[in-house]
Amino acid sequence: GKEVFRDLVKRADVVLENFRPDVMSRLGIGYETLAAANPKLIMLSISGFGRDGPESQRPAYAPIVHAELGLIDRVVRQRGAKIDLPLSVADTNAGLHGLVALLSAVIMRGRTGRGQHIDLSMMDATLVSDDQFHFEIEDAEATRNLPPDIWDTGVGAILVSVDFRWLWKLLTTEFGVVDPTTAAMTLDAKIAARRDAVAAFMLSLASWEAVEDAMAKMNLAWGRVRSGKARSEE
């Protein structure tokens, strides 16, 4: 099998591999060996922790990276659920960053005539794609925008991508929703009362046409909370 692989490499543009960093060399098909046979070869190596760090030999899959980078802890703190993410964020990010690096290497090969070995870790790719990380390292999560809410309407659940405070202002000005709060109420009590009022308004929308009209009047981005199966059947 290794001989077949080496023969293919002589004519290949690119080799992709995602073993732990020592495996290819241990099998006698490391980059230095392959590049000697094909100097134009580009090899992209994706591993959990990269080739040179102290944890380079650890096995890793996407959930491991989610845990190590604090993504799962963030879900626990914000949503109260101690579970992995419902999609392979680390795998996808590594693949996309790897593609960008690979295409850059192809352009460079066109200028120099030589390939290169790209070392990409899932940890690095996921960290630089984390658009919420700065709030954590600056201890400033309280300043981040409020997350979107999911509301039950009379015909099904919708997610509305808007800060609740702006949604409340729009509902009171565009639809005449009455503020149920009083000056004597605590802030938490006011928020709860206003959320109850918004929930009642959403439930009053008895058709998808009514939902669409309301969201359009407020110029809000929104979407039905569909299941993947239901979406594929439409």
XYZ file of C-alpha atoms in Angstrom:
234
model
C 0.000 0.000 0.000
C 2.823 2.416 0.783
C 4.447 1.703 -2.574
C 1.175 2.430 -4.373
C 0.862 5.647 -2.389
C 4.403 6.754 -3.232
C 3.742 6.089 -6.911
C 0.579 8.200 -6.811
C 2.434 11.016 -5.055
C 4.873 11.340 -7.948
C 1.966 12.617 -10.077
C -0.112 14.313 -7.382
C -0.684 18.010 -6.777
C -1.786 17.721 -3.178
C -1.776 15.264 -0.278
C -4.265 15.769 2.562
C -3.844 13.885 5.824
C -5.186 14.175 9.352
C -3.181 11.640 11.341
C -1.348 12.585 14.481
C 1.888 14.381 13.534
C 4.286 11.427 13.774
C 2.256 8.877 11.808
C 3.189 9.781 8.230
C 6.916 9.860 9.026
C 6.679 6.632 10.976
C 5.117 4.986 7.909
C 7.937 6.258 5.737
C 5.730 8.678 3.828
C 6.467 11.951 5.615
C 6.642 15.201 3.693
C 10.422 15.231 3.324
C 10.353 11.778 1.732
C 7.463 12.614 -0.577
C 8.860 16.012 -1.598
C 12.126 14.347 -2.613
C 10.130 12.391 -5.194
C 7.892 15.325 -6.168
C 9.241 18.790 -5.270
C 5.975 20.413 -6.417
C 3.911 18.452 -3.909
C 1.798 20.369 -1.391
C 0.833 18.478 1.752
C -1.820 19.734 4.140
C -1.646 18.144 7.591
C -4.569 18.792 9.936
C -4.280 17.602 13.527
C -5.912 18.476 16.804
C -3.024 20.359 18.410
C -0.443 20.918 15.649
C 2.971 19.346 15.099
C 5.224 21.094 17.600
C 3.287 21.776 20.783
C 3.436 19.765 24.013
C 0.049 18.190 23.266
C 0.807 17.314 19.650
C 0.493 13.562 20.248
C -2.952 13.727 21.797
C -5.781 12.259 19.719
C -8.501 14.786 19.000
C -11.873 15.011 17.383
C -14.099 18.067 17.068
C -15.778 17.646 20.513
C -12.342 17.589 22.196
C -11.482 20.944 20.637
C -14.896 22.344 21.594
C -14.174 21.377 25.198
C -10.555 22.569 25.310
C -11.337 25.983 23.805
C -14.171 26.755 26.227
C -17.029 26.514 23.729
C -18.876 23.895 25.764
C -18.320 25.862 28.975
C -19.811 28.891 27.234
C -22.913 26.907 26.344
C -23.186 25.730 29.960
C -22.895 29.272 31.322
C -25.243 30.848 28.813
C -27.754 28.061 28.246
C -27.342 25.722 31.215
C -26.793 22.620 29.086
C -23.644 20.545 29.662
C -23.513 19.033 26.174
C -21.368 19.169 23.063
C -22.225 21.575 20.268
C -24.840 20.223 17.838
C -22.441 20.518 14.874
C -18.745 19.842 14.240
C -17.511 23.421 14.388
C -13.844 22.472 14.856
C -13.837 20.086 11.900
C -15.528 22.576 9.591
C -13.286 25.481 10.594
C -10.145 23.408 10.138
C -11.297 22.246 6.714
C -12.124 25.769 5.533
C -8.921 27.325 6.878
C -7.017 24.407 5.386
C -8.547 25.098 1.993
C -7.515 28.766 2.137
C -3.952 27.764 3.060
C -3.903 25.139 0.343
C -5.011 27.545 -2.378
C -2.398 30.049 -1.205
C 0.248 27.331 -1.489
C -0.912 26.556 -5.036
C -0.444 30.232 -5.978
C 3.001 30.249 -4.364
C 3.947 27.070 -6.226
C 3.068 28.837 -9.466
C 5.680 31.477 -8.618
C 8.436 29.268 -7.204
C 7.843 25.863 -8.779
C 7.983 24.228 -5.347
C 5.379 22.873 -3.003
C 5.244 23.115 0.776
C 4.014 21.399 3.915
C 1.133 23.132 5.703
C 0.700 22.340 9.404
C -2.774 23.291 10.638
C -4.239 22.568 14.049
C -7.964 22.331 14.740
C -7.347 24.366 17.903
C -5.854 27.312 16.000
C -8.452 27.274 13.236
C -11.332 27.226 15.709
C -9.857 29.862 18.011
C -9.366 32.421 15.244
C -12.932 31.771 14.054
C -14.467 32.362 17.498
C -16.194 35.737 17.248
C -17.145 35.703 20.947
C -13.728 34.878 22.450
C -12.702 38.496 22.999
C -15.560 38.964 25.456
C -14.143 36.168 27.617
C -10.483 37.210 27.627
C -11.479 40.812 28.413
C -13.946 39.699 31.118
C -16.572 41.667 29.232
C -19.331 39.190 28.510
C -21.816 41.537 30.140
C -21.223 43.989 27.279
C -22.016 41.569 24.454
C -25.227 41.894 22.509
C -28.211 40.013 23.872
C -28.699 36.686 22.102
C -31.699 36.234 19.787
C -34.863 34.822 21.318
C -37.125 32.034 20.157
C -40.834 32.813 20.446
C -43.901 30.622 20.035
C -46.401 32.084 17.601
C -49.888 30.781 16.952
C -48.524 28.657 14.079
C -45.079 27.631 15.296
C -41.811 28.779 16.794
C -39.689 31.530 15.252
C -36.257 32.954 16.031
C -36.056 36.731 15.856
C -32.561 38.175 15.504
C -32.938 41.352 17.537
C -31.991 42.710 20.934
C -35.035 42.294 23.169
C -34.915 45.942 24.165
C -35.305 47.049 20.548
C -38.020 44.469 19.937
C -39.938 45.849 22.891
C -39.657 49.408 21.590
C -40.880 48.347 18.158
C -43.862 46.459 19.539
C -44.973 49.388 21.681
C -44.604 51.928 18.861
C -45.690 49.877 15.833
C -48.344 47.630 17.398
C -49.448 49.481 20.512
C -48.409 46.764 22.964
C -49.122 48.167 26.430
C -46.313 48.304 28.953
C -47.464 46.241 31.978
C -44.749 47.533 34.311
C -44.947 50.050 37.130
C -42.331 52.303 38.688
C -42.416 50.248 41.886
C -41.331 47.024 40.146
C -37.742 45.768 40.250
C -35.785 45.592 37.017
C -36.065 41.797 36.905
C -39.806 42.014 37.435
C -40.119 44.612 34.657
C -38.155 42.434 32.239
C -40.265 39.386 33.084
C -43.516 41.317 32.633
C -42.435 42.742 29.298
C -41.300 39.342 28.072
C -44.694 37.940 29.023
C -46.329 40.714 27.012
C -44.163 39.947 23.983
C -44.922 36.242 24.323
C -48.658 37.010 24.322
C -48.291 39.171 21.207
C -46.376 36.449 19.382
C -49.005 33.844 20.264
C -51.687 36.120 18.842
C -50.156 35.775 15.362
C -52.442 33.055 14.027
C -51.001 32.500 10.542
C -47.651 32.600 8.793
C -48.938 35.538 6.791
C -49.549 37.415 10.043
C -46.057 36.517 11.252
C -44.480 37.684 8.009
C -46.441 40.922 8.033
C -45.481 41.703 11.634
C -41.794 41.005 11.075
C -41.808 43.036 7.849
C -43.477 45.992 9.567
C -40.712 45.977 12.183
C -38.037 45.254 9.520
C -36.626 42.370 11.557
C -34.624 39.327 10.479
C -36.417 36.167 11.542
C -36.758 32.508 10.660
C -38.981 29.543 11.372
C -37.551 27.057 13.839
C -37.698 24.057 11.546
C -36.385 20.557 11.960
C -33.899 19.372 9.354
C -36.334 16.654 8.320
C -39.235 19.064 7.884
C -37.057 21.411 5.865
C -35.896 18.624 3.539
C -39.477 17.553 2.846
C -40.625 20.994 1.684
